[in-house]
Amino acid sequence: MRSTTILRTKLSGIGTALLLAAISPAHADDPAKILKSMTDYLTSQKTLSASFDSDIEIITPELQKIQFASSGQIKLGRPDKLRVRRTGGYADVELVYDGKTVSLYGNDAKAYMQAELAGTVDQMIGEMQAHSGLGMPGTDLLLTNAFEELMGTATDGKHIGQGVVDGVECEHLAFRTPETDWQIWIETGAKPVPRKYVITSKTVTGAPQYTLRTRDWKTDAFAEDTFVFKPPAGATKIEINSVAMAEFDELPPGTPTGAKK
């Protein structure tokens, strides 16, 4: 019995050592280098499109964790064109940016809002996040300075190893910042696109997460009217305010703030 116990202890120790060796920086590729290959690929593309599924978690006052799911499509034309459609259980919304005007349309509300905002997609995303209160997690992957944005507050990074997302082999990276832990799975090969992105909010009780899974990445040219906003028949134009913006959020009104980066 004693010899069996000793053997099990030794085997357990060997297993732990192998696991630590597998994720140790001394035995793994540089996570920053792998991440840079992804951001370089994305920023080098003049046009990008993809489909996505997202899950955002919230923690209720009773400390219950609830998850809200949505799906959508994104189309990006650098430097100043963007179209995003997202459909969830509480909102069916579309954002269209043509380099001069940003338009938000809510299919459920049958209403749209517009604001003059000349500039690039980077500038539009920054303004929307700073002043609208509309959550846009995951958009940091699209910025022209995506690598600097992602790594700006990172205090630690690891190449965990390989993983498979939707049947696609990926490199699995994990990073830490003072407020969040985040992971990303990047497709291996000549097209290093992000396949999965998970943000964990460490400063919120219960550590809620935001998960983004992407697929169907393409670099095809778009039709000329792709980034032209045409209000649907019967849609009403409304003023931009915090109450109206709540109708365009991933979360239903009154829900606690979810995970964010």
Short mmCIF file of C-alpha atoms in Angstrom, two decimals:
data_model
loop_
_atom_site.label_atom_id
_atom_site.label_comp_id
_atom_site.label_asym_id
_atom_site.label_seq_id
_atom_site.Cartn_x
_atom_site.Cartn_y
_atom_site.Cartn_z
CA MET A 1 0.00 0.00 0.00
CA ARG A 2 2.74 2.40 0.99
CA SER A 3 4.69 1.76 -2.22
CA THR A 4 1.50 2.31 -4.26
CA THR A 5 0.88 5.63 -2.51
CA ILE A 6 4.46 6.73 -3.16
CA LEU A 7 4.16 5.77 -6.84
CA ARG A 8 0.90 7.74 -7.22
CA THR A 9 2.49 10.77 -5.55
CA LYS A 10 5.47 10.62 -7.90
CA LEU A 11 3.26 10.24 -10.96
CA SER A 12 1.15 13.18 -9.82
CA GLY A 13 4.27 15.28 -9.37
CA ILE A 14 5.51 14.33 -12.84
CA GLY A 15 2.14 15.25 -14.35
CA THR A 16 2.19 18.67 -12.66
CA ALA A 17 5.75 19.30 -13.80
CA LEU A 18 4.84 18.43 -17.41
CA LEU A 19 1.85 20.79 -17.31
CA LEU A 20 3.95 23.65 -15.95
CA ALA A 21 6.63 22.99 -18.55
CA ALA A 22 4.01 23.11 -21.29
CA ILE A 23 2.91 26.66 -20.40
CA SER A 24 6.24 28.02 -19.17
CA PRO A 25 7.64 30.86 -21.33
CA ALA A 26 10.92 28.94 -21.52
CA HIS A 27 9.13 26.15 -23.39
CA ALA A 28 6.65 28.13 -25.42
CA ASP A 29 6.52 30.58 -28.30
CA ASP A 30 6.50 34.31 -27.59
CA PRO A 31 2.81 35.26 -27.06
CA ALA A 32 3.43 38.88 -28.10
CA LYS A 33 4.95 37.70 -31.39
CA ILE A 34 1.94 35.49 -32.14
CA LEU A 35 -0.46 38.31 -31.26
CA LYS A 36 1.52 40.72 -33.46
CA SER A 37 1.20 38.36 -36.43
CA MET A 38 -2.59 38.51 -35.99
CA THR A 39 -2.83 42.29 -35.68
CA ASP A 40 -0.42 42.80 -38.60
CA TYR A 41 -2.57 40.55 -40.78
CA LEU A 42 -5.83 42.28 -39.84
CA THR A 43 -4.50 45.82 -40.22
CA SER A 44 -2.94 45.00 -43.60
CA GLN A 45 -6.34 44.12 -45.06
CA LYS A 46 -8.22 46.94 -46.79
CA THR A 47 -11.50 45.04 -46.46
CA LEU A 48 -12.62 42.52 -43.84
CA SER A 49 -15.86 40.74 -43.11
CA ALA A 50 -16.81 38.07 -40.58
CA SER A 51 -19.70 36.58 -38.67
CA PHE A 52 -19.70 36.42 -34.90
CA ASP A 53 -21.44 35.04 -31.82
CA SER A 54 -21.08 36.84 -28.50
CA ASP A 55 -21.98 36.06 -24.89
CA ILE A 56 -21.96 38.68 -22.15
CA GLU A 57 -22.34 37.79 -18.48
CA ILE A 58 -23.77 39.94 -15.70
CA ILE A 59 -23.91 39.40 -11.95
CA THR A 60 -27.27 40.14 -10.30
CA PRO A 61 -27.58 41.76 -6.84
CA GLU A 62 -28.30 38.22 -5.58
CA LEU A 63 -24.91 37.15 -7.03
CA GLN A 64 -26.49 35.02 -9.75
CA LYS A 65 -24.56 34.87 -13.01
CA ILE A 66 -26.71 35.41 -16.12
CA GLN A 67 -25.51 35.19 -19.71
CA PHE A 68 -26.97 37.02 -22.73
CA ALA A 69 -26.22 35.79 -26.25
CA SER A 70 -26.28 37.47 -29.65
CA SER A 71 -24.99 36.93 -33.18
CA GLY A 72 -24.11 39.19 -36.07
CA GLN A 73 -21.94 40.21 -38.98
CA ILE A 74 -19.24 42.83 -39.41
CA LYS A 75 -17.94 44.53 -42.57
CA LEU A 76 -14.93 46.84 -42.46
CA GLY A 77 -13.50 49.01 -45.23
CA ARG A 78 -10.36 50.81 -44.12
CA PRO A 79 -9.85 53.54 -43.20
CA ASP A 80 -13.35 54.95 -42.68
CA LYS A 81 -16.14 52.45 -43.40
CA LEU A 82 -17.87 50.07 -40.98
CA ARG A 83 -21.14 48.14 -40.84
CA VAL A 84 -22.14 45.92 -37.92
CA ARG A 85 -25.41 44.02 -37.50
CA ARG A 86 -26.15 42.33 -34.15
CA THR A 87 -29.24 40.34 -33.24
CA GLY A 88 -29.94 39.16 -29.71
CA GLY A 89 -32.82 38.41 -27.41
CA TYR A 90 -33.28 42.08 -26.48
CA ALA A 91 -32.05 44.08 -29.46
CA ASP A 92 -31.77 43.84 -33.21
CA VAL A 93 -29.47 46.70 -34.13
CA GLU A 94 -27.27 47.92 -36.94
CA LEU A 95 -24.44 50.44 -36.96
CA VAL A 96 -23.39 52.02 -40.26
CA TYR A 97 -20.46 54.42 -40.63
CA ASP A 98 -19.52 56.02 -43.95
CA GLY A 99 -16.65 58.21 -42.80
CA LYS A 100 -18.86 61.24 -42.22
CA THR A 101 -21.98 60.07 -40.38
CA VAL A 102 -22.60 57.27 -37.90
CA SER A 103 -26.10 55.79 -37.98
CA LEU A 104 -27.67 53.44 -35.43
CA TYR A 105 -30.86 51.62 -36.35
CA GLY A 106 -32.97 49.54 -33.98
CA ASN A 107 -35.21 47.09 -35.81
CA ASP A 108 -37.30 46.39 -32.71
CA ALA A 109 -37.71 50.09 -31.92
CA LYS A 110 -38.28 50.98 -35.60
CA ALA A 111 -36.13 54.04 -34.93
CA TYR A 112 -32.70 55.35 -35.85
CA MET A 113 -30.22 57.91 -34.61
CA GLN A 114 -27.51 59.75 -36.52
CA ALA A 115 -24.53 61.90 -35.64
CA GLU A 116 -22.04 63.77 -37.79
CA LEU A 117 -18.64 62.26 -37.09
CA ALA A 118 -16.06 62.76 -39.82
CA GLY A 119 -12.89 60.71 -39.50
CA THR A 120 -11.68 57.13 -39.44
CA VAL A 121 -13.16 53.96 -38.00
CA ASP A 122 -10.65 54.22 -35.16
CA GLN A 123 -11.86 57.71 -34.29
CA MET A 124 -15.51 56.73 -34.54
CA ILE A 125 -15.05 53.76 -32.20
CA GLY A 126 -13.20 55.95 -29.71
CA GLU A 127 -15.92 58.60 -29.74
CA MET A 128 -18.73 56.06 -29.42
CA GLN A 129 -17.11 54.35 -26.45
CA ALA A 130 -16.21 57.60 -24.73
CA HIS A 131 -19.49 59.48 -25.12
CA SER A 132 -22.37 57.18 -25.99
CA GLY A 133 -22.17 54.61 -23.20
CA LEU A 134 -22.69 51.91 -25.83
CA GLY A 135 -20.60 48.83 -25.08
CA MET A 136 -18.40 47.76 -28.00
CA PRO A 137 -16.12 45.00 -26.66
CA GLY A 138 -14.10 43.28 -29.34
CA THR A 139 -13.73 46.37 -31.53
CA ASP A 140 -10.15 46.77 -30.27
CA LEU A 141 -9.28 43.88 -32.60
CA LEU A 142 -10.18 46.06 -35.60
CA LEU A 143 -8.16 49.17 -34.76
CA THR A 144 -5.15 50.12 -36.86
CA ASN A 145 -3.11 50.19 -33.64
CA ALA A 146 -4.69 46.97 -32.34
CA PHE A 147 -1.42 45.53 -31.01
CA GLU A 148 -0.61 48.63 -28.96
CA GLU A 149 -4.22 48.85 -27.73
CA LEU A 150 -4.29 45.20 -26.66
CA MET A 151 -0.86 45.19 -25.05
CA GLY A 152 -0.93 48.72 -23.59
CA THR A 153 -1.86 47.63 -20.05
CA ALA A 154 -0.77 43.99 -20.19
CA THR A 155 1.37 42.93 -17.24
CA ASP A 156 1.80 39.28 -18.20
CA GLY A 157 1.37 37.06 -21.25
CA LYS A 158 1.58 33.33 -21.90
CA HIS A 159 1.37 31.02 -24.87
CA ILE A 160 -0.81 28.31 -23.37
CA GLY A 161 -0.52 26.03 -26.38
CA GLN A 162 -2.82 24.85 -29.15
CA GLY A 163 -6.60 24.68 -29.14
CA VAL A 164 -9.40 23.96 -31.58
CA VAL A 165 -12.26 26.43 -32.09
CA ASP A 166 -15.12 25.42 -34.41
CA GLY A 167 -12.88 22.73 -35.89
CA VAL A 168 -10.02 25.15 -36.60
CA GLU A 169 -6.59 24.72 -34.99
CA CYS A 170 -5.51 27.83 -33.09
CA GLU A 171 -2.74 29.22 -30.94
CA HIS A 172 -4.09 29.89 -27.43
CA LEU A 173 -2.73 33.01 -25.67
CA ALA A 174 -3.54 34.42 -22.24
CA PHE A 175 -2.78 37.93 -20.97
CA ARG A 176 -3.33 39.81 -17.72
CA THR A 177 -3.94 43.48 -16.94
CA PRO A 178 -4.68 45.13 -13.58
CA GLU A 179 -8.46 45.02 -14.28
CA THR A 180 -8.97 42.10 -16.65
CA ASP A 181 -7.66 38.75 -17.74
CA TRP A 182 -8.13 38.06 -21.44
CA GLN A 183 -7.54 35.13 -23.73
CA ILE A 184 -7.43 34.84 -27.48
CA TRP A 185 -7.36 31.91 -29.88
CA ILE A 186 -5.62 32.74 -33.20
CA GLU A 187 -5.94 30.56 -36.30
CA THR A 188 -2.67 28.90 -37.30
CA GLY A 189 -1.27 29.18 -40.81
CA ALA A 190 -1.19 31.95 -43.41
CA LYS A 191 -4.40 33.63 -42.20
CA PRO A 192 -3.92 34.32 -38.46
CA VAL A 193 -7.39 35.66 -37.68
CA PRO A 194 -8.90 35.67 -34.17
CA ARG A 195 -11.34 32.82 -33.63
CA LYS A 196 -12.22 33.32 -29.98
CA TYR A 197 -11.71 36.19 -27.54
CA VAL A 198 -12.60 36.02 -23.84
CA ILE A 199 -12.44 38.96 -21.42
CA THR A 200 -12.77 38.35 -17.67
CA SER A 201 -13.53 41.37 -15.46
CA LYS A 202 -11.50 40.90 -12.27
CA THR A 203 -12.73 44.02 -10.49
CA VAL A 204 -16.40 42.95 -10.62
CA THR A 205 -17.76 40.52 -8.04
CA GLY A 206 -18.19 37.11 -9.64
CA ALA A 207 -15.70 37.86 -12.45
CA PRO A 208 -18.19 38.04 -15.37
CA GLN A 209 -16.91 37.26 -18.85
CA TYR A 210 -17.44 38.50 -22.38
CA THR A 211 -16.89 35.87 -25.08
CA LEU A 212 -16.61 36.57 -28.80
CA ARG A 213 -16.35 33.78 -31.41
CA THR A 214 -15.73 34.68 -35.05
CA ARG A 215 -15.93 32.74 -38.31
CA ASP A 216 -16.22 33.14 -42.09
CA TRP A 217 -13.42 35.71 -42.35
CA LYS A 218 -13.18 37.18 -45.86
CA THR A 219 -11.25 39.94 -47.60
CA ASP A 220 -13.52 40.35 -50.64
CA ALA A 221 -14.40 43.76 -52.07
CA PHE A 222 -17.78 45.21 -51.08
CA ALA A 223 -20.61 46.57 -53.20
CA GLU A 224 -20.64 50.35 -53.53
CA ASP A 225 -23.70 50.83 -51.33
CA THR A 226 -22.52 48.54 -48.49
CA PHE A 227 -21.81 51.46 -46.18
CA VAL A 228 -24.75 53.64 -47.20
CA PHE A 229 -27.45 53.86 -44.55
CA LYS A 230 -31.00 53.80 -45.91
CA PRO A 231 -33.69 54.19 -43.23
CA PRO A 232 -36.30 51.43 -43.62
CA ALA A 233 -39.81 52.50 -44.51
CA GLY A 234 -41.69 53.66 -41.44
CA ALA A 235 -38.55 54.16 -39.31
CA THR A 236 -38.52 57.24 -37.08
CA LYS A 237 -35.47 59.41 -36.54
CA ILE A 238 -34.92 60.18 -32.84
CA GLU A 239 -32.53 62.31 -30.85
CA ILE A 240 -29.45 60.72 -29.32
CA ASN A 241 -29.69 60.42 -25.54
CA SER A 242 -28.90 57.90 -22.80
CA VAL A 243 -32.47 56.56 -22.68
CA ALA A 244 -32.55 55.97 -26.43
CA MET A 245 -29.07 54.41 -26.41
CA ALA A 246 -30.24 51.83 -23.86
CA GLU A 247 -32.52 50.40 -26.55
CA PHE A 248 -29.45 49.59 -28.66
CA ASP A 249 -27.46 47.77 -25.96
CA GLU A 250 -26.82 44.01 -25.72
CA LEU A 251 -28.46 43.98 -22.30
CA PRO A 252 -32.09 44.69 -21.44
CA PRO A 253 -32.83 48.01 -19.66
CA GLY A 254 -32.17 47.90 -15.92
CA THR A 255 -29.66 45.06 -16.17
CA PRO A 256 -26.39 45.47 -14.22
CA THR A 257 -23.34 46.33 -16.29
CA GLY A 258 -21.79 43.27 -17.89
CA ALA A 259 -18.22 42.18 -18.48
CA LYS A 260 -16.07 44.65 -20.35
CA LYS A 261 -12.45 45.35 -21.21
#
